[in-house]
Short mmCIF file of C-alpha atoms and ligand atoms in Angstrom, two decimals:
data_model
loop_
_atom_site.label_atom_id
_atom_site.label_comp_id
_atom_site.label_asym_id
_atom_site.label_seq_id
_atom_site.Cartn_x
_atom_site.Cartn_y
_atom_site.Cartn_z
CA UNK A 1 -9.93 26.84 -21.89
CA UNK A 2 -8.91 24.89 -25.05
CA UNK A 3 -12.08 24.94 -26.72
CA UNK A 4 -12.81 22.42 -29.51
CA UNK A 5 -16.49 24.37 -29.59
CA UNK A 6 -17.73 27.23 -28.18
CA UNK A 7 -19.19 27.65 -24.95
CA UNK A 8 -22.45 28.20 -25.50
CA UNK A 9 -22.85 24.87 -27.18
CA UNK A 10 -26.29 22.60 -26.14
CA UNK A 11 -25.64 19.54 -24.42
CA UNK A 12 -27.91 18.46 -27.29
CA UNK A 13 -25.27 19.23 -29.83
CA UNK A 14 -22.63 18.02 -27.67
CA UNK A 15 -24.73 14.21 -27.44
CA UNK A 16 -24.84 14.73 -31.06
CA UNK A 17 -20.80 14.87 -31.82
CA UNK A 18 -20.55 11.90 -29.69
CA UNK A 19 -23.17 9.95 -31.58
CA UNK A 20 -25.20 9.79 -28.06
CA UNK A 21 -28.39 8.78 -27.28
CA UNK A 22 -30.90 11.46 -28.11
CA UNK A 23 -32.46 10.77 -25.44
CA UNK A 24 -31.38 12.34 -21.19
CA UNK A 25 -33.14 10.51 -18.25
CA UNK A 26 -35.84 9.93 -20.15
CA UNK A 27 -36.29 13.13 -21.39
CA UNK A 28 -36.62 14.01 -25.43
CA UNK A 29 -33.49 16.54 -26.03
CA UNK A 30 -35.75 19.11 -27.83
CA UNK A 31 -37.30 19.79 -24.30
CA UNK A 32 -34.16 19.53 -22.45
CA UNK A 33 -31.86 20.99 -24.19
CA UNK A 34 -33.53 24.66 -23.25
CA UNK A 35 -32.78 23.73 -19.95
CA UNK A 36 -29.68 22.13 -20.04
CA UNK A 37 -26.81 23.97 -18.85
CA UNK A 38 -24.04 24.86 -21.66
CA UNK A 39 -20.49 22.56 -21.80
CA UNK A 40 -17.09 24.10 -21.10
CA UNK A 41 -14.87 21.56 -23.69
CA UNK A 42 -11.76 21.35 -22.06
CA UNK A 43 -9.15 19.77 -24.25
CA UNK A 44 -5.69 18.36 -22.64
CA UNK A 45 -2.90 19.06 -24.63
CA UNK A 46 1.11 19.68 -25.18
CA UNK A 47 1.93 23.59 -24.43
CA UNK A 48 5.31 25.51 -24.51
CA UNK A 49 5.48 28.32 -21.84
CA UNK A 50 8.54 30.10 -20.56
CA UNK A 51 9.22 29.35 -16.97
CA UNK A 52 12.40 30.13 -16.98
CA UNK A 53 13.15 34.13 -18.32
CA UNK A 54 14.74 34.03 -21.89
CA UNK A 55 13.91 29.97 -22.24
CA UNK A 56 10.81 27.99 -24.00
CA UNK A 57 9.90 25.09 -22.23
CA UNK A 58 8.37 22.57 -24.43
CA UNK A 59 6.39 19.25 -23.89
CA UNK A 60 4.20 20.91 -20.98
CA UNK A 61 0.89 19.75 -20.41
CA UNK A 62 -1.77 22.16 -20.19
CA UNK A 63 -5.51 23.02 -21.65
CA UNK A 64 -4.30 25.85 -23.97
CA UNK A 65 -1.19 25.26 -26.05
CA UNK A 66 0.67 28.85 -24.39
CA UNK A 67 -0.84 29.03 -20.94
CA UNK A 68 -1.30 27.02 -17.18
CA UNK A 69 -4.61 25.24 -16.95
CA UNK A 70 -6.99 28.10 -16.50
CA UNK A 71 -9.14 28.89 -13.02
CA UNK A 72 -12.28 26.88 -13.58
CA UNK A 73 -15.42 28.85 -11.76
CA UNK A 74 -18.52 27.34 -10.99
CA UNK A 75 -21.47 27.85 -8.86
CA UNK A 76 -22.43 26.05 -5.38
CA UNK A 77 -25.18 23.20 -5.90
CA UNK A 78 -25.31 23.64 -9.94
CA UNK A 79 -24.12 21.62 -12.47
CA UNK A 80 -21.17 21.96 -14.49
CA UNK A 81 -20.57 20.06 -16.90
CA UNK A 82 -17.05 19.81 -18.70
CA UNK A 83 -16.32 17.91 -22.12
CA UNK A 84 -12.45 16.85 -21.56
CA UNK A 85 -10.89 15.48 -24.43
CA UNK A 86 -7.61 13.86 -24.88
CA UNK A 87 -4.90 15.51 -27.13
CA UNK A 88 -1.89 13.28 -25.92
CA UNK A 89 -0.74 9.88 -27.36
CA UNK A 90 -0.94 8.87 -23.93
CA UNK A 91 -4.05 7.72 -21.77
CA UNK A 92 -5.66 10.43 -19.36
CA UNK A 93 -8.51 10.92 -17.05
CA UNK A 94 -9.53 14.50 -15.17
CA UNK A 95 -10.32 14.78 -11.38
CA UNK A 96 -12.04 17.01 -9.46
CA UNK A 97 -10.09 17.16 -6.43
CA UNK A 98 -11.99 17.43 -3.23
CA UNK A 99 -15.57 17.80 -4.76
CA UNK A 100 -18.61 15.36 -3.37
CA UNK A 101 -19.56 14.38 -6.52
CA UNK A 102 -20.97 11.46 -8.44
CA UNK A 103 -18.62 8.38 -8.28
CA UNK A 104 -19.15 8.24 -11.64
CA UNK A 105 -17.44 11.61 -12.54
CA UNK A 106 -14.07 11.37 -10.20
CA UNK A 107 -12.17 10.41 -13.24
CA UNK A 108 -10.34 7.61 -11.43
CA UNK A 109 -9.00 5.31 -14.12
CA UNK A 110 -9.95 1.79 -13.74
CA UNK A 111 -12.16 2.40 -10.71
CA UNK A 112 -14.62 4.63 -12.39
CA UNK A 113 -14.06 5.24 -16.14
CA UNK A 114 -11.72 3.69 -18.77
CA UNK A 115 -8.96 6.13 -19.46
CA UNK A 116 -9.50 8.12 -22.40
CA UNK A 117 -6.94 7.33 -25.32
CA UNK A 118 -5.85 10.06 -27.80
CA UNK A 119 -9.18 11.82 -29.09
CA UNK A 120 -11.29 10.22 -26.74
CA UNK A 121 -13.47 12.35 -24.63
CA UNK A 122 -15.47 11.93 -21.55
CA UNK A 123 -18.59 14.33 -20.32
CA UNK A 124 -17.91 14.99 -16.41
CA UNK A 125 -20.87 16.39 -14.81
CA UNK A 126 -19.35 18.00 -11.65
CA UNK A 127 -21.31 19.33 -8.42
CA UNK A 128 -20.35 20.58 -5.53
CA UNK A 129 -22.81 21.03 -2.25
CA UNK A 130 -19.35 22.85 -1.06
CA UNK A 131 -18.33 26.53 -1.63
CA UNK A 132 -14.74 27.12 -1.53
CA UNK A 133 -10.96 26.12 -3.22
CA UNK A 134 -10.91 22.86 -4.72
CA UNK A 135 -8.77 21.71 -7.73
CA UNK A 136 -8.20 19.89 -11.22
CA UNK A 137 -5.37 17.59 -12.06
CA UNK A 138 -5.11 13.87 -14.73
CA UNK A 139 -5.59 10.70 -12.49
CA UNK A 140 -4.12 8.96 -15.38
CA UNK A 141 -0.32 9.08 -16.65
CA UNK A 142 -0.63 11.03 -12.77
CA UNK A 143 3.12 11.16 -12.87
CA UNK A 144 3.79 12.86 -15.98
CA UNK A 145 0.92 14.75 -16.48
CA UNK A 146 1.22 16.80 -13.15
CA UNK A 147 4.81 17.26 -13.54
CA UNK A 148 4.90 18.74 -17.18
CA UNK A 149 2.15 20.53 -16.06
CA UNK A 150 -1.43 20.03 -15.67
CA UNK A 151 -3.07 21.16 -11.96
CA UNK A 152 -5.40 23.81 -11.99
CA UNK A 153 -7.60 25.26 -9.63
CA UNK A 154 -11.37 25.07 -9.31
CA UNK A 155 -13.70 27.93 -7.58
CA UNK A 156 -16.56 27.13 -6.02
CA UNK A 157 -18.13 30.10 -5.20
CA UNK A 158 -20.40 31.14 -2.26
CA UNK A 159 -24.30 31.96 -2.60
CA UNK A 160 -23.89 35.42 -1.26
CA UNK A 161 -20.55 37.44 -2.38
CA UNK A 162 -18.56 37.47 0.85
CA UNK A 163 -17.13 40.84 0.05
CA UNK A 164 -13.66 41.07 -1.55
CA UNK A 165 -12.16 43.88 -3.42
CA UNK A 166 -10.48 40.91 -5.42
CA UNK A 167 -9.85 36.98 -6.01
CA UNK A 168 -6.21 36.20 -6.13
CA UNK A 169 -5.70 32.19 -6.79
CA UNK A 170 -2.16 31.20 -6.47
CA UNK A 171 -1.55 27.68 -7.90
CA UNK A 172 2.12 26.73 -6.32
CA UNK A 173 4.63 23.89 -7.67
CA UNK A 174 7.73 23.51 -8.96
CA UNK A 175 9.14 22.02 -12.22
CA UNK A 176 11.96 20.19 -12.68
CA UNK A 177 13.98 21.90 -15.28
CA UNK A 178 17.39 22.34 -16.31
CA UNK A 179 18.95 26.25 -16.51
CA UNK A 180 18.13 26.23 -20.11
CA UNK A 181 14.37 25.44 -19.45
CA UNK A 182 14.66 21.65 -20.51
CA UNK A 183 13.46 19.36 -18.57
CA UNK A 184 15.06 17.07 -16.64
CA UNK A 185 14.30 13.44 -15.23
CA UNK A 186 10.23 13.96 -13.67
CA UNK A 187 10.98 11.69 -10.89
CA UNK A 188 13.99 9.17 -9.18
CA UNK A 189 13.58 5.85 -7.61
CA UNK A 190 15.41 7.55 -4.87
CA UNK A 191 12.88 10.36 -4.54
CA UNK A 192 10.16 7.79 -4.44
CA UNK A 193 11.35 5.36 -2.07
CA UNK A 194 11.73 8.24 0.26
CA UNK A 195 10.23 11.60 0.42
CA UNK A 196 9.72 12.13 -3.42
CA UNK A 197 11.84 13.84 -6.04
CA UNK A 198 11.38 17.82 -6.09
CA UNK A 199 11.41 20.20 -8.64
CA UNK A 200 14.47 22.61 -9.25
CA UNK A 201 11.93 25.60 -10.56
CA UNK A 202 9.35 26.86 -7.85
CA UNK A 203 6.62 28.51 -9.25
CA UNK A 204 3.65 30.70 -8.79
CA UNK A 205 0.88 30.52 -11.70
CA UNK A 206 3.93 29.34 -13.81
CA UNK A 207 5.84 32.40 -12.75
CA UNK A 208 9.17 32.70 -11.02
CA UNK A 209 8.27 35.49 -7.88
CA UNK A 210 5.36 37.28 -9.52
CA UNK A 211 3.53 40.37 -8.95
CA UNK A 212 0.04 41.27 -8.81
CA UNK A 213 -1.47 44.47 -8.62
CA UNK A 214 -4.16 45.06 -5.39
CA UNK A 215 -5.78 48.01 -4.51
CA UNK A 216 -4.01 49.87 -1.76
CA UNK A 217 -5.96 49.12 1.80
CA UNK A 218 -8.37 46.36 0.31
CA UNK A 219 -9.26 43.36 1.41
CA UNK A 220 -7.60 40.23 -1.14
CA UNK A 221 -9.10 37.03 -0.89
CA UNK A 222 -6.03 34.75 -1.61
CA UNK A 223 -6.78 31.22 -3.03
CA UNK A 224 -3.32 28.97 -2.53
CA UNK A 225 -3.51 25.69 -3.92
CA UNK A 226 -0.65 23.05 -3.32
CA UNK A 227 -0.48 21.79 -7.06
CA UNK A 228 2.78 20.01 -6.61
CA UNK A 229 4.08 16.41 -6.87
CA UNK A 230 6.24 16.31 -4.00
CA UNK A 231 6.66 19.83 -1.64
CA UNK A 232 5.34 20.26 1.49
CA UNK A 233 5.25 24.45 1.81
CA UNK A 234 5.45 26.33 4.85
CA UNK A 235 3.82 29.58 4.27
CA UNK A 236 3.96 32.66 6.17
CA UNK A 237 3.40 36.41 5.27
CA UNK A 238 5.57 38.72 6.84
CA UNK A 239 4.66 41.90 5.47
CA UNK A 240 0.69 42.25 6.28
CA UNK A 241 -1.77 41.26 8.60
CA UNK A 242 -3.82 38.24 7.11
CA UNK A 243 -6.47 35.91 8.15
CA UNK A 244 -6.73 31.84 7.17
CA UNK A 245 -10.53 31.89 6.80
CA UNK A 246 -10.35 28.38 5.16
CA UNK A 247 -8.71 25.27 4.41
CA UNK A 248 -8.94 22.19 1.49
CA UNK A 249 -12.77 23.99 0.62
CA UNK A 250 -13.85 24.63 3.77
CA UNK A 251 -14.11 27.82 6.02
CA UNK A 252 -12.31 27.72 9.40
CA UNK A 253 -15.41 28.28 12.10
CA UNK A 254 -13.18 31.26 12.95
CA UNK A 255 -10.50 33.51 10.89
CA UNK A 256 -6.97 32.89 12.55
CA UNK A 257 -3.88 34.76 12.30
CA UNK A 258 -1.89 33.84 9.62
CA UNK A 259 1.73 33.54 10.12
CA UNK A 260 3.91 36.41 9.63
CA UNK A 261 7.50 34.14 10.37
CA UNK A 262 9.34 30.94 9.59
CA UNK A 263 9.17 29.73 12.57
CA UNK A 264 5.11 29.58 12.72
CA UNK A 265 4.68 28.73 9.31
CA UNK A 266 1.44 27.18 7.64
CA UNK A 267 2.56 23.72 6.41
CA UNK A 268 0.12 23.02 3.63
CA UNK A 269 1.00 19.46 2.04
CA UNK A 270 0.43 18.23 -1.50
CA UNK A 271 -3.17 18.68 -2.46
CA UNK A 272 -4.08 21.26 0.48
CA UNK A 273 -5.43 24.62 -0.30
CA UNK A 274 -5.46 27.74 2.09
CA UNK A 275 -7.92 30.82 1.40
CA UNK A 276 -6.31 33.95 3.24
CA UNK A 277 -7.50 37.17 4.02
CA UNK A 278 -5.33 40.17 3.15
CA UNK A 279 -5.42 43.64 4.06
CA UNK A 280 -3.12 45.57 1.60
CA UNK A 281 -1.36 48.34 3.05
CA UNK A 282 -3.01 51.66 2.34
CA UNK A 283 0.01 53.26 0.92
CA UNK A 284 0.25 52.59 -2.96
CA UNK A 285 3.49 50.86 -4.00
CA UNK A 286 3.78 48.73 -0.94
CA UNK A 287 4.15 45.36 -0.92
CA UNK A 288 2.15 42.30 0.74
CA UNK A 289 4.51 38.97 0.60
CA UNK A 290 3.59 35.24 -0.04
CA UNK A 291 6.77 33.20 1.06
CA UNK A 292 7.48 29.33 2.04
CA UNK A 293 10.35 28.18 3.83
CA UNK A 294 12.39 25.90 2.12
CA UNK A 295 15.98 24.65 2.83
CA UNK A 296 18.55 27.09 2.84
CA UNK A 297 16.38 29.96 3.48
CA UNK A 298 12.28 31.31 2.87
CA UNK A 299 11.45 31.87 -0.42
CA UNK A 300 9.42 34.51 -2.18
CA UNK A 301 5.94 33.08 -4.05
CA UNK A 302 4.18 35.83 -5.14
CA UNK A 303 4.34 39.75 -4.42
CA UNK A 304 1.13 41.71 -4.03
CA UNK A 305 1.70 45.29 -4.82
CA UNK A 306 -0.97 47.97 -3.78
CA UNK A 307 -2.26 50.16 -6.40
CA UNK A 308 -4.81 53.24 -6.40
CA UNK A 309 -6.67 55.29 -3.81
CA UNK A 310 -6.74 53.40 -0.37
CA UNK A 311 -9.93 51.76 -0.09
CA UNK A 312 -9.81 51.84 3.97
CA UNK A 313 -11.03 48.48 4.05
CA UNK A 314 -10.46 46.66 7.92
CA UNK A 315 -10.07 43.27 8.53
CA UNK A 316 -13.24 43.65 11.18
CA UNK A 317 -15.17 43.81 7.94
CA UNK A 318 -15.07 40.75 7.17
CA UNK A 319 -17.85 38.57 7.18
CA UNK A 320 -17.66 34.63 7.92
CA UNK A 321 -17.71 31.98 5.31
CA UNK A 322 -20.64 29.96 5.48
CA UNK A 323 -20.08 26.74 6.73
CA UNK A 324 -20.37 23.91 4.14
CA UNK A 325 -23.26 21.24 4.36
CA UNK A 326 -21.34 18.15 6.03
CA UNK A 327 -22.87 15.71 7.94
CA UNK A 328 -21.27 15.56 11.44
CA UNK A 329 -20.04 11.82 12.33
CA UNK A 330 -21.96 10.15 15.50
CA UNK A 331 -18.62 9.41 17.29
CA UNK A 332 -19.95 7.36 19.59
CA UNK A 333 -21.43 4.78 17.43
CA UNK A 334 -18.95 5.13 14.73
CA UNK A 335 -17.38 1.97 13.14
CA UNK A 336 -13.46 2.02 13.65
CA UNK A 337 -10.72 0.75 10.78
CA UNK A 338 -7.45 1.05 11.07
CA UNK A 339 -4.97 1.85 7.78
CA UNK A 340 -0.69 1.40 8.29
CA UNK A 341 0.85 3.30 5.91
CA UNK A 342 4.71 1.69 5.46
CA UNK A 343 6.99 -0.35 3.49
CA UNK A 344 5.55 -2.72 0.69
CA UNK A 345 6.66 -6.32 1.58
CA UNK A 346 6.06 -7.10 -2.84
CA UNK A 347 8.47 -6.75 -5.13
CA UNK A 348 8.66 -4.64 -8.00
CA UNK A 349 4.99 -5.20 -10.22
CA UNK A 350 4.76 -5.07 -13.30
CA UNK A 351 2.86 -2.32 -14.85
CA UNK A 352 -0.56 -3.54 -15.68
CA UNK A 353 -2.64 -0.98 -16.92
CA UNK A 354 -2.23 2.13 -19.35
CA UNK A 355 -1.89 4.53 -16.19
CA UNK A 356 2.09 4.48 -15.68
CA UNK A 357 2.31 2.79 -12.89
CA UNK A 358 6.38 3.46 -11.82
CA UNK A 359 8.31 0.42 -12.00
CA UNK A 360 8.85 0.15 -8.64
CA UNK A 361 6.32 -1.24 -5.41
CA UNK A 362 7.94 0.66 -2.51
CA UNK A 363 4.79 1.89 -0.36
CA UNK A 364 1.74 0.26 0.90
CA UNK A 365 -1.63 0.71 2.62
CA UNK A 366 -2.31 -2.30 4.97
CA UNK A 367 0.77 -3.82 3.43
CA UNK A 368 -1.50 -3.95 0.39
CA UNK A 369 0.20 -1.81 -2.67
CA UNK A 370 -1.63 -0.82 -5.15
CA UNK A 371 -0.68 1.71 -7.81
CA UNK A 372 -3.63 2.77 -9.07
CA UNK A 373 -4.06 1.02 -12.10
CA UNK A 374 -6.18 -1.71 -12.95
CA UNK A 375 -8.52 -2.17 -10.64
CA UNK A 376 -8.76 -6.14 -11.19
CA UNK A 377 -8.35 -8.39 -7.89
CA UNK A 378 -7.73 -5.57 -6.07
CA UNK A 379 -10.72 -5.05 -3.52
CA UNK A 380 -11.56 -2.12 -1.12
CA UNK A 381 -10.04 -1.26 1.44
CA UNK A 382 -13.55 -1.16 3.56
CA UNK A 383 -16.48 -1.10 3.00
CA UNK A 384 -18.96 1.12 4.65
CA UNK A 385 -23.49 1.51 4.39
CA UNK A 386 -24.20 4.95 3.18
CA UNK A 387 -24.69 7.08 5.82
CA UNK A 388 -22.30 4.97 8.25
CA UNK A 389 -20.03 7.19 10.65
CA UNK A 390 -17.04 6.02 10.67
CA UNK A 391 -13.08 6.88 12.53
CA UNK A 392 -9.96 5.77 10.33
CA UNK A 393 -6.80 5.07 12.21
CA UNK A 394 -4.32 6.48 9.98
CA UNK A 395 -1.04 5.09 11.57
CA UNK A 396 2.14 6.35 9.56
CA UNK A 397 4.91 3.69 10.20
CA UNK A 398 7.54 5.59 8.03
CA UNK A 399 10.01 8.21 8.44
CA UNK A 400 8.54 10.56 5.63
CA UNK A 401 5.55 12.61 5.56
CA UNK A 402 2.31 11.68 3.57
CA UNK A 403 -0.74 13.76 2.76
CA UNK A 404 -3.20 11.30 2.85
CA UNK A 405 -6.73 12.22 0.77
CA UNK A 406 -9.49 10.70 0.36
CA UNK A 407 -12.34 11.37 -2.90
CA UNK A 408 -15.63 12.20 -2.58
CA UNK A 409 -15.98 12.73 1.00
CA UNK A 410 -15.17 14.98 3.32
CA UNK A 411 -13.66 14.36 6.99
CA UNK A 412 -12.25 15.34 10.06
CA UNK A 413 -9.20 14.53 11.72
CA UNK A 414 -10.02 14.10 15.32
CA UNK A 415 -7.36 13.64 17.29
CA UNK A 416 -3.27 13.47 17.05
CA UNK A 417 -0.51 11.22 19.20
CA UNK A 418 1.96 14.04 18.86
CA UNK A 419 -0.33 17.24 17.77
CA UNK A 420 -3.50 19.15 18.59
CA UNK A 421 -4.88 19.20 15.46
CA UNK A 422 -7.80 22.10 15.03
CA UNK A 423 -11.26 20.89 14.13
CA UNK A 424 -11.75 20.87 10.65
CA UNK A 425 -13.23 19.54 7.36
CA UNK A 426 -10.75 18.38 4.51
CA UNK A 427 -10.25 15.96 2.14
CA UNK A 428 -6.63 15.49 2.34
CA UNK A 429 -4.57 15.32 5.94
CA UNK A 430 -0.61 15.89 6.29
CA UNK A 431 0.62 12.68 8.39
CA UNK A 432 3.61 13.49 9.68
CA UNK A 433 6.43 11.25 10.26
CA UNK A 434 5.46 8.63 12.73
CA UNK A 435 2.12 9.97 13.04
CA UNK A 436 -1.06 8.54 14.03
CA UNK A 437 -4.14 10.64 13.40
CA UNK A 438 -7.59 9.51 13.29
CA UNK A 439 -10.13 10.63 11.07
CA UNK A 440 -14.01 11.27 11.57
CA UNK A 441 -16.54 10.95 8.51
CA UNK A 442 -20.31 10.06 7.81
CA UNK A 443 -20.20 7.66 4.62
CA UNK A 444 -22.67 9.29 2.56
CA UNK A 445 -22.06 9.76 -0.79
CA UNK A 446 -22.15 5.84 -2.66
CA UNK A 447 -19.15 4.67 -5.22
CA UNK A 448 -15.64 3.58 -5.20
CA UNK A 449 -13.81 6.35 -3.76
CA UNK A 450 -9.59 6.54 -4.25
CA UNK A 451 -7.43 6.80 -1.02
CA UNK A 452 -4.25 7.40 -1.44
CA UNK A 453 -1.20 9.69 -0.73
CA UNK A 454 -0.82 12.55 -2.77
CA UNK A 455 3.13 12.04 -2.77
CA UNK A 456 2.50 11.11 -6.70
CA UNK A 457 5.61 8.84 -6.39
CA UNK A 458 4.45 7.33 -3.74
CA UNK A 459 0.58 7.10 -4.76
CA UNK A 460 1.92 5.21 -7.88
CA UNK A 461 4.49 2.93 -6.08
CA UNK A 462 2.03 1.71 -4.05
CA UNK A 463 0.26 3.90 -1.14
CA UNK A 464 -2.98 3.97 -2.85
CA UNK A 465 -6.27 1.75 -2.43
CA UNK A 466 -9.87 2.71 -2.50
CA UNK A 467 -13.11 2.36 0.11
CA UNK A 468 -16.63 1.00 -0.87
CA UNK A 469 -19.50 3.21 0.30
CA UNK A 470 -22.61 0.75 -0.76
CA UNK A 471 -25.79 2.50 -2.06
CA UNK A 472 -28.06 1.32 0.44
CU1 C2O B 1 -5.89 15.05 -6.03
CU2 C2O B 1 -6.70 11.09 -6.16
O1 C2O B 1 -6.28 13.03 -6.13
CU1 CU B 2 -8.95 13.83 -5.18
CU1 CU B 3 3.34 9.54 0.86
#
């Protein structure tokens, strides 16, 4: 990362730089800071990178000045805490997407911090009771931020080592850049009105097709993470046999083939992340494919090249994730709400916040827009006692798809008027055109949490609100 101050800085200097209280839950710092875990200072930032071979792109956004956001790894049911300070002229907040953390940390402007101006910086203590894929992106300046740049992923890792010869995380999304590496407009009224604006530059890790090395007849743990604004990908590897052992953080209660055609593809939305098994063919030099299919014809993402002595590894060997801690919904006693996503019947707002709201109100929740910036007059969508179970009606009255997620909980869509949807935890369901699915949760962990699409353009023209989970 960016580091302002080196890792192994106390939280006691940390507290110090920001003129803080010398004092933590009621602890003197002397005693806690042996304790205290150390910060990782994260600082967001303007980086130039070559996308496109033989160009510089300027004006990215990143947390090093010449490189994507880096993995960020932490441990299951520890605290991590990361000091992110703001290096743009415009406002910014970091979330944590899909961890059950502290409302307090989500990094949702308005709703749970003040955005941080230029130099400001903001301690986010993050947790996760969850092993498994999550990610990082600005909930703040959303629009921008994300498009010049800044999604990363975040690792979770598992008590145990579940056995891998290697960790491959793929972070896919496009820019939208010009053939000289400039950029070009980050978004259209057009695009957001309808199915969003996409980028003219796919990418992999910031790379165009790349390659990684893998030994020959391992086992790859493959971390895909849909970063982008806008694409819906529809992954399949034909080259390989390869397992989906999880999906959005959570392990599949059992492996399942992963697609090796077009046809059968894995459609994982905006915000959705797929861990994959691989077994690398035994022969060095061969290749294991990554592609999506797009319009015109697949493309390739990333190319996984086998390298040394065969390690005769076999998919049989592989163990099962552990399941992740989530409280299963009482279905029978559940309360039921019903949200219509569709048309907003307002006009265009004005922009009232320091977010960057788009000019335009196109989408809705409830007929309710909301663009996710200040937070004034604008009340929850529900409100729910902690520990409530609860079914959403997610009824999709448009003609485009929306990957509706939800902070700080996890849930599981139940049932489908035109699908069979497999049982599983997320935080972040693909609502297809005309689709109704409903959605199964136990409303445990208390705060504002954000609900919105994770179409950006449509998130900030509207389909966004929030739900109240109440402390008690
Ligand atoms: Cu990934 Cu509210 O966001
Ligand atoms: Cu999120
Ligand atoms: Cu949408």
């Amino acid at each position: 990362m960016g580091r302002a101050m080196p890792n192994h800085i106390s939280r006691r200097t940390a507290l110090g730089l920001l003129g803080g209280t010398a004092v933590v839950a009621g602890v003197p710092l002397a005693h806690h800071a042996l304790a205290a875990p150390s910060v990782d200072e994260i600082e967001i930032l303007n980086a130039s990178y070559s996308i496109i071979d033989g160009t510089i792109t300027r004006g990215m956004v990143s947390t090093r000045p010449d490189a994507p956001p880096p993995v960020i790894r932490m441990a299951r049911n520890t605290p991590y805490l990361a000091g992110v300070t703001n290096r743009l002229d415009d406002y910014t907040t970091m979330h944590w997407h899909g961890l059950r953390l502290a409302n307090a940390m989500d990094g949702v402007p308005y709703l749970t911090q003040i955005p941080l101006g230029r130099d400001e910086r903001y301690e986010y203590e993050l947790f996760s009771p969850d092993a498994g894929t999550f990610w990082y992106h600005p909930h703040c300046m959303t629009m921008d931020q994300m498009a010049l740049g800044l999604t990363g992923i975040l690792i979770v890792d598992e008590d145990e080592d579940p056995g891998f010869d290697t960790d491959i995380p793929l972070n896919l999304r496009d820019f939208r850049l010009d053939g000289k590496g400039a950029w070009i407009d980050l978004w259209t009224a057009r695009g957001a009105a309808r199915g969003g604006t996409f980028g003219t530059v796919m990418t992999t890790n910031w790379e165009i097709e790349p390659a990684y090395q893998a030994p020959a007849g391992g086992l790859v743990r493959l971390r895909v993470a849909a970063t982008d604004t806008t694409r819906i990908y529809k992954l399949f590897l034909p080259d390989t046999d390869a397992k989906l052992i999880a999906l959005d953080g959570h392990p599949l209660p059992a492996p399942i083939d992963m697609p090796k055609t077009e046809e059968t593809a894995l459609i994982l939305g905006p915000g959705q992340r797929a861990d994959i098994a691989v077994l690398m063919p035994a022969s060095e030099g061969q290749d294991a494919t990554v592609f999506t299919d797009a319009p015109g014809a697949p493309r390739l993402l990333a190319r996984l090249v086998s390298t040394g002595a065969a390690q005769g590894r076999d998919m049989a060997e592989l163990r099962p994730l552990p399941p992740n801690p989530v409280a299963e919904p009482d279905l029978a006693n559940a309360r039921a709400e019903e949200f219509v996503f569709g048309w907003s019947p307002e006009g265009d707002l004005p922009n009232n916040g320091l977010c960057g709201s788009l000019p335009y109100t196109f989408w809705s929740i409830n007929r309710t827009p909301w663009a996710g910036d200040a937070a004034e007059g604008v009340g929850p969508l529900a409100t729910f006692r902690n520990g409530e179970s609860v079914i959403l009606r997610l009824r999709n009255e448009s003609p485009n798809d929306h990957p509706i997620h939800l902070h700080g909980l996890a849930f599981k869509p139940i049932r489908s008027n035109k699908r069979t949807l497999p049982p599983l935890w997320t935080d972040t369901v693909l609502l297809q055109r005309e689709e109704t699915i409903d959605i199964a949760f136990v409303a445990d962990n208390p705060g504002d949490w954000a609900f919105h699409c994770h179409v950006i353009e449509h998130q900030k023209t509207g389909l966004a609100g929030y739900l109240r989970v109440l402390d008690a």
